[in-house]
Amino acid sequence: MKKIMTAGPTMVRENVLAARALPFTNPDIDMDFFDMYMETCDMLETLAGATSGQALILGGEGMLGLEAAAASLTEPGDRVLIIENGIFGRGFKDFVELYGGNTVVFKGNYKRPIDVEVLREFLNKDNNFKYASFVHVDTPTGVLNDVQAIGTLLNEYGIMSVVDSVAGLFGESLSFDSSKIDILIGGSQKALSAPPGLSMVWVSERAWKSMEKRKQPIASYYANLTLMKNYFVDKVFPYTMPISDINGLRVAIENVLADGGILARHREVAMACRGALTRAGIELYLESGWANTVTAFVVPEKVSCQLLLEDMVKDYGIMLSGSLEEFEGKLVRIGHMGENAYDEVMAETLRALDGALRKQGFEPLAGMADYFVAFMK
């Protein structure tokens, strides 16, 4: 059995897997399921600090939540601000343009978080936007953005915000209410540690009102959030809910709620991981803004990224992530989120990485696993 120490999906606890294997009912007509679904959404609202927002669970991987936000908010001709300092941040532009929006890009430094003061200067000159999108943790590089600072700044200018926190939620601190978020998107397969296949979205009253005031209908069915809004009153979903996946998600949420130290654990494991890598002479990609859920490091000179990833699996049974697009073959990512963010499995991963690097002739300056274990004591 491979250990999935990737930047998502992550490993899954046994009780989550067991819940997905339970006998199931017909979610279209069983009123008990509607109650369970609503209770699960209530838990998500609690976890995200969303007393003013409605949580929904969508039957599709995290990308569905992103497209649903764009489809539901964007009308042809709308000006939308794309705030980006990473691959996923800039990728939201494609969703907006797919639904007829006109995009303006604010590009940050890919090695650092978005500079909020520079963004403020930009907005002082141009702030006529229906909404803006940005990413909490841009996974291909692991850069962490300040959601509260950016969200509250956008709110000052009356700009709605769409926040991709697929790789941030449950491993990083976040408050829907205090950050003035209008649509927040999460995924089941990251720090929540459930299998891939579900999106979670939180929608503000302001966002619902914007959808209701549209002049043109939403150009999608499956990605139309308004079809989900009144599911409990109407006792109808727009499509059959993946009940077994939601059963597993419910238990994964309960696991998070029961873990009072989850954010501290992620922070400590991330710090120890970064320290171990740098002590070994391995360069971190970022200059600042390191996320607590994923760390990206530069593949050392004369080391083949592909061989390194292959040897990690073949020799040690551990999967790591490469990166995407311009970072492909240049960066390797360790996913230390959810069930991955524990001492024993992280130490095993770093010990294996040491061996895989040595196999290609790279000699670490210090034992990564030893440093990690000492740091965590």
Coordinates of C-alpha atoms in Angstrom, one line a residue:
M1 CA 0.0 0.0 0.0
K2 CA 1.5 3.3 -1.1
K3 CA 1.7 6.2 1.3
I4 CA 0.2 9.2 -0.5
M5 CA 2.4 12.1 0.7
T6 CA 1.4 14.3 -2.2
A7 CA -0.1 17.8 -2.4
G8 CA -3.5 16.1 -2.6
P9 CA -5.1 13.7 -2.5
T10 CA -3.9 12.7 0.9
M11 CA -4.1 9.6 3.0
V12 CA -7.5 8.7 4.5
R13 CA -8.3 7.4 7.9
E14 CA -9.9 4.0 8.3
N15 CA -13.1 5.3 9.8
V16 CA -13.7 7.5 6.7
L17 CA -13.2 4.5 4.4
A18 CA -15.5 2.4 6.6
A19 CA -18.3 5.1 6.4
R20 CA -18.1 5.1 2.6
A21 CA -18.8 1.4 2.6
L22 CA -22.0 1.6 4.7
P23 CA -25.3 0.5 3.2
F24 CA -27.0 3.6 1.6
T25 CA -30.5 4.8 0.9
N26 CA -32.0 6.7 -2.0
P27 CA -30.9 10.3 -1.4
D28 CA -33.5 11.8 -3.7
I29 CA -36.5 10.7 -1.6
D30 CA -35.2 9.7 1.9
M31 CA -36.0 12.7 4.1
D32 CA -33.4 11.4 6.6
F33 CA -30.7 12.1 4.1
F34 CA -31.8 15.7 3.7
D35 CA -31.4 16.1 7.5
M36 CA -28.0 14.5 7.4
Y37 CA -26.9 16.6 4.5
M38 CA -28.0 19.8 6.2
E39 CA -26.3 18.8 9.5
T40 CA -23.1 18.1 7.6
C41 CA -23.3 21.5 5.9
D42 CA -23.9 23.1 9.4
M43 CA -20.6 21.5 10.6
L44 CA -18.8 23.0 7.6
E45 CA -20.2 26.4 8.4
T46 CA -18.9 26.0 12.0
L47 CA -15.4 24.9 10.8
A48 CA -15.1 27.8 8.3
G49 CA -16.5 30.5 10.7
A50 CA -19.4 31.1 8.4
T51 CA -22.3 32.2 10.6
S52 CA -23.4 34.5 7.7
G53 CA -22.9 32.0 4.9
Q54 CA -24.5 28.9 3.6
A55 CA -22.4 25.8 3.0
L56 CA -23.1 23.3 0.3
I57 CA -21.6 20.0 -0.8
L58 CA -21.3 19.4 -4.5
G59 CA -20.9 16.1 -6.3
G60 CA -17.7 16.8 -8.1
E61 CA -14.0 17.3 -7.4
G62 CA -12.8 20.7 -6.2
M63 CA -12.6 22.1 -9.7
L64 CA -16.4 21.9 -9.9
G65 CA -16.7 24.4 -7.0
L66 CA -14.4 26.8 -8.8
E67 CA -16.4 26.6 -12.0
A68 CA -19.7 26.8 -10.1
A69 CA -18.5 30.1 -8.5
A70 CA -17.6 31.5 -11.9
A71 CA -20.7 30.2 -13.7
S72 CA -23.1 31.5 -11.0
L73 CA -21.6 35.0 -10.5
T74 CA -20.4 35.9 -14.0
E75 CA -22.6 37.5 -16.6
P76 CA -21.3 38.4 -20.1
G77 CA -19.4 41.7 -19.9
D78 CA -18.8 41.6 -16.1
R79 CA -15.4 42.9 -15.1
V80 CA -13.6 40.4 -12.9
L81 CA -10.3 40.9 -11.1
I82 CA -7.9 37.9 -11.1
I83 CA -5.5 38.3 -8.2
E84 CA -2.8 35.8 -8.8
N85 CA 0.7 34.7 -7.7
G86 CA 0.5 31.1 -8.8
I87 CA -0.8 28.7 -11.5
F88 CA -4.2 28.0 -9.9
G89 CA -4.7 31.7 -9.2
R90 CA -4.2 32.6 -12.9
G91 CA -6.2 29.6 -14.0
F92 CA -9.5 31.1 -12.7
K93 CA -9.3 33.6 -15.6
D94 CA -10.2 30.8 -17.9
F95 CA -13.5 30.0 -16.0
V96 CA -14.5 33.7 -16.0
E97 CA -13.9 34.1 -19.7
L98 CA -15.7 30.8 -20.4
Y99 CA -18.8 32.5 -19.0
G100 CA -18.3 35.8 -20.9
G101 CA -16.6 37.9 -18.2
N102 CA -13.9 40.4 -19.0
T103 CA -10.8 39.8 -16.8
V104 CA -8.2 42.1 -15.5
V105 CA -5.1 40.5 -13.9
F106 CA -3.2 41.7 -10.8
K107 CA -0.1 39.6 -10.9
G108 CA 2.1 39.2 -7.8
N109 CA 5.5 37.7 -7.2
Y110 CA 5.3 33.9 -7.5
K111 CA 7.9 33.5 -4.7
R112 CA 5.9 35.6 -2.1
P113 CA 2.4 36.2 -0.9
I114 CA 0.3 38.9 -2.5
D115 CA 1.4 42.3 -1.3
V116 CA -1.8 43.8 0.1
E117 CA -0.5 47.4 0.0
V118 CA 0.5 47.1 -3.7
L119 CA -3.0 45.7 -4.3
R120 CA -4.5 48.6 -2.5
E121 CA -2.6 51.0 -4.7
F122 CA -3.9 49.2 -7.8
L123 CA -7.5 49.3 -6.5
N124 CA -7.2 53.1 -5.8
K125 CA -6.8 53.5 -9.5
D126 CA -9.2 50.8 -10.8
N127 CA -11.9 49.1 -8.6
N128 CA -14.8 48.8 -10.9
F129 CA -15.1 45.0 -10.6
K130 CA -18.1 42.8 -9.8
Y131 CA -15.8 40.4 -7.9
A132 CA -12.3 39.3 -7.5
S133 CA -10.7 35.8 -7.2
F134 CA -7.6 34.7 -5.4
V135 CA -6.1 31.5 -3.9
H136 CA -5.5 30.8 -0.2
V137 CA -2.7 28.3 -0.9
D138 CA -1.6 28.0 -4.5
T139 CA -0.6 24.4 -4.5
P140 CA 2.0 24.1 -7.3
T141 CA 4.4 26.3 -5.3
G142 CA 2.8 26.2 -1.8
V143 CA 2.5 29.9 -1.4
L144 CA 0.1 31.1 1.3
N145 CA -1.9 34.3 0.9
D146 CA -3.5 36.4 3.6
V147 CA -7.2 35.8 3.0
Q148 CA -8.4 38.1 5.7
A149 CA -6.3 41.0 4.6
I150 CA -7.2 40.6 0.9
G151 CA -10.9 39.9 1.5
T152 CA -11.4 42.8 3.8
L153 CA -9.6 45.1 1.4
L154 CA -11.8 44.0 -1.5
N155 CA -14.8 44.6 0.7
E156 CA -13.8 48.2 1.3
Y157 CA -14.2 48.8 -2.4
G158 CA -17.5 46.9 -2.6
I159 CA -15.9 44.1 -4.6
M160 CA -17.2 40.5 -3.9
S161 CA -14.5 37.8 -3.4
V162 CA -14.2 34.3 -4.5
V163 CA -11.5 32.4 -2.5
D164 CA -10.0 29.0 -3.6
S165 CA -9.0 27.4 -0.3
V166 CA -9.0 23.8 -1.6
A167 CA -5.4 23.4 -0.3
G168 CA -5.8 25.7 2.7
L169 CA -8.9 24.8 4.6
F170 CA -8.5 22.8 7.8
G171 CA -4.7 23.2 7.7
E172 CA -4.6 27.0 7.8
S173 CA -6.6 29.4 9.8
L174 CA -9.6 30.9 8.0
S175 CA -12.8 32.8 8.9
F176 CA -15.4 33.2 6.2
D177 CA -17.2 36.0 8.2
S178 CA -14.2 38.1 9.3
S179 CA -12.6 37.8 5.9
K180 CA -15.7 39.1 4.1
I181 CA -15.7 36.2 1.7
D182 CA -18.6 35.8 -0.8
I183 CA -17.8 32.4 -2.2
L184 CA -15.3 30.0 -0.5
I185 CA -14.3 26.8 -2.2
G186 CA -12.8 23.6 -0.6
G187 CA -12.2 20.1 -1.7
S188 CA -12.6 16.8 0.0
Q189 CA -9.1 15.4 -0.8
K190 CA -6.7 17.8 0.9
A191 CA -6.4 18.6 4.6
L192 CA -9.9 17.2 5.3
S193 CA -8.5 13.8 4.3
A194 CA -11.4 12.3 2.5
P195 CA -11.1 10.7 -1.0
P196 CA -11.4 13.0 -4.0
G197 CA -14.8 13.6 -5.5
L198 CA -16.6 16.3 -3.6
S199 CA -16.5 20.1 -3.6
M200 CA -17.6 22.3 -0.7
V201 CA -18.7 25.8 -1.2
W202 CA -19.8 28.5 1.2
V203 CA -21.9 31.3 -0.2
S204 CA -22.7 34.7 1.4
E205 CA -26.0 36.5 1.3
R206 CA -24.4 39.2 -1.0
A207 CA -23.4 36.5 -3.5
W208 CA -26.9 34.9 -3.4
K209 CA -28.5 38.3 -4.1
S210 CA -26.1 38.9 -7.0
M211 CA -27.1 35.6 -8.6
E212 CA -30.8 36.4 -8.1
K213 CA -30.4 39.8 -9.8
R214 CA -28.8 38.4 -12.9
K215 CA -30.1 39.7 -16.2
Q216 CA -29.2 36.5 -18.0
P217 CA -29.7 32.9 -16.8
I218 CA -26.7 31.0 -15.6
A219 CA -25.2 29.2 -18.6
S220 CA -24.8 25.9 -16.8
Y221 CA -27.0 23.3 -15.0
Y222 CA -24.5 21.2 -13.0
A223 CA -22.5 24.3 -12.0
N224 CA -25.5 26.4 -11.1
L225 CA -25.4 27.1 -7.4
T226 CA -28.9 28.6 -7.2
L227 CA -30.3 25.2 -7.9
M228 CA -28.9 24.0 -4.6
K229 CA -29.8 27.0 -2.4
N230 CA -33.3 25.8 -1.3
Y231 CA -32.7 22.1 -1.3
F232 CA -33.9 21.6 2.3
V233 CA -37.2 23.6 2.0
D234 CA -38.0 22.2 -1.5
K235 CA -36.7 18.7 -0.6
V236 CA -35.0 18.3 -3.9
F237 CA -31.5 18.3 -5.2
P238 CA -30.7 19.1 -8.9
Y239 CA -28.9 15.8 -9.3
T240 CA -28.6 12.6 -7.2
M241 CA -26.2 13.2 -4.4
P242 CA -23.2 10.8 -4.1
I243 CA -24.4 9.5 -0.7
S244 CA -21.5 7.2 0.0
D245 CA -18.9 10.0 -0.6
I246 CA -20.9 12.3 1.7
N247 CA -21.1 9.6 4.4
G248 CA -17.3 9.5 4.3
L249 CA -17.0 13.3 4.2
R250 CA -19.2 13.5 7.3
V251 CA -16.8 11.3 9.3
A252 CA -13.8 13.2 8.0
I253 CA -15.4 16.5 9.2
E254 CA -16.1 14.8 12.6
N255 CA -12.4 13.9 12.8
V256 CA -11.4 17.5 12.2
L257 CA -13.9 18.8 14.8
A258 CA -12.5 16.4 17.4
D259 CA -8.9 17.5 16.7
G260 CA -8.5 20.6 18.8
G261 CA -4.8 21.0 17.9
I262 CA -5.1 20.5 14.1
L263 CA -3.9 23.9 13.1
A264 CA -0.9 23.8 15.5
R265 CA 0.0 20.3 14.3
H266 CA 0.0 21.5 10.7
R267 CA 2.2 24.5 11.6
E268 CA 4.7 22.5 13.6
V269 CA 5.0 19.7 11.0
A270 CA 5.5 22.3 8.2
M271 CA 8.2 24.2 10.1
A272 CA 10.0 21.0 10.9
C273 CA 9.8 19.8 7.2
R274 CA 11.2 23.1 5.9
G275 CA 13.9 23.1 8.5
A276 CA 14.9 19.6 7.6
L277 CA 15.1 20.4 3.9
T278 CA 17.2 23.5 4.3
R279 CA 19.6 21.9 6.8
A280 CA 20.2 19.2 4.2
G281 CA 21.2 21.9 1.7
I282 CA 17.9 21.7 -0.3
E283 CA 16.5 25.0 -1.6
L284 CA 12.9 25.9 -0.9
Y285 CA 11.2 27.5 -3.9
L286 CA 9.5 30.3 -1.9
E287 CA 11.2 33.3 -0.3
S288 CA 8.3 33.8 2.1
G289 CA 4.7 32.8 2.6
W290 CA 5.3 29.1 3.2
A291 CA 2.0 27.2 3.6
N292 CA 1.4 24.8 6.5
T293 CA -0.1 22.2 4.1
V294 CA 2.5 21.8 1.3
T295 CA 6.2 22.5 0.8
A296 CA 7.8 22.9 -2.6
F297 CA 11.5 22.4 -3.0
V298 CA 13.9 22.9 -5.9
V299 CA 15.1 19.7 -7.5
P300 CA 18.9 19.8 -6.9
E301 CA 21.3 20.2 -9.8
K302 CA 22.0 16.9 -11.7
V303 CA 19.0 15.2 -10.0
S304 CA 16.3 14.0 -12.3
C305 CA 12.9 14.9 -10.9
Q306 CA 11.2 12.1 -12.7
L307 CA 13.6 9.5 -11.4
L308 CA 13.4 10.9 -7.9
L309 CA 9.6 10.5 -7.8
E310 CA 9.8 7.1 -9.4
D311 CA 12.4 5.9 -6.9
M312 CA 10.4 7.2 -3.9
V313 CA 7.6 4.9 -5.0
K314 CA 9.6 1.9 -6.2
D315 CA 12.1 1.8 -3.3
Y316 CA 10.0 3.2 -0.4
G317 CA 6.4 3.0 -1.4
I318 CA 5.9 6.8 -0.9
M319 CA 4.3 9.1 -3.4
L320 CA 5.4 12.8 -3.7
S321 CA 4.1 15.4 -6.1
G322 CA 6.0 17.0 -8.9
S323 CA 4.7 20.4 -10.0
L324 CA 2.8 21.8 -13.0
E325 CA 3.4 23.9 -16.2
E326 CA 6.6 26.0 -15.9
F327 CA 7.5 24.3 -12.7
E328 CA 7.3 20.7 -14.1
G329 CA 10.5 18.9 -13.5
K330 CA 11.9 21.7 -11.4
L331 CA 10.0 21.4 -8.2
V332 CA 8.9 18.5 -5.9
R333 CA 6.2 19.0 -3.4
I334 CA 5.6 17.2 0.0
G335 CA 2.0 17.3 1.1
H336 CA 1.9 17.5 4.9
M337 CA -1.8 18.1 5.4
G338 CA -4.6 16.2 7.1
E339 CA -3.6 12.6 7.8
N340 CA -0.2 13.3 6.3
A341 CA 0.7 15.8 9.0
Y342 CA 1.9 13.4 11.7
D343 CA 5.4 12.9 13.0
E344 CA 5.9 9.2 12.1
V345 CA 4.9 9.3 8.5
M346 CA 6.7 12.6 7.9
A347 CA 9.9 11.3 9.4
E348 CA 9.6 8.2 7.2
T349 CA 9.0 10.4 4.1
L350 CA 12.1 12.5 4.8
R351 CA 14.2 9.4 5.5
A352 CA 13.1 8.0 2.1
L353 CA 13.8 11.3 0.4
D354 CA 17.3 11.2 1.8
G355 CA 17.9 7.8 0.3
A356 CA 16.4 8.6 -3.1
L357 CA 18.5 11.7 -3.4
R358 CA 21.7 9.8 -2.4
K359 CA 20.9 7.2 -5.1
Q360 CA 21.3 10.0 -7.7
G361 CA 24.6 11.3 -6.2
F362 CA 23.2 14.2 -4.1
E363 CA 24.6 14.1 -0.6
P364 CA 22.4 15.9 2.0
L365 CA 24.4 18.1 4.4
A366 CA 22.4 16.7 7.3
G367 CA 19.9 13.8 8.1
M368 CA 16.5 15.2 7.3
A369 CA 14.6 12.7 9.3
D370 CA 16.8 13.1 12.4
Y371 CA 16.4 16.9 12.2
F372 CA 12.6 16.5 11.9
V373 CA 12.3 14.1 14.8
A374 CA 14.5 16.4 17.0
F375 CA 12.4 19.4 16.1
M376 CA 9.1 17.7 16.9
K377 CA 10.2 16.6 20.4

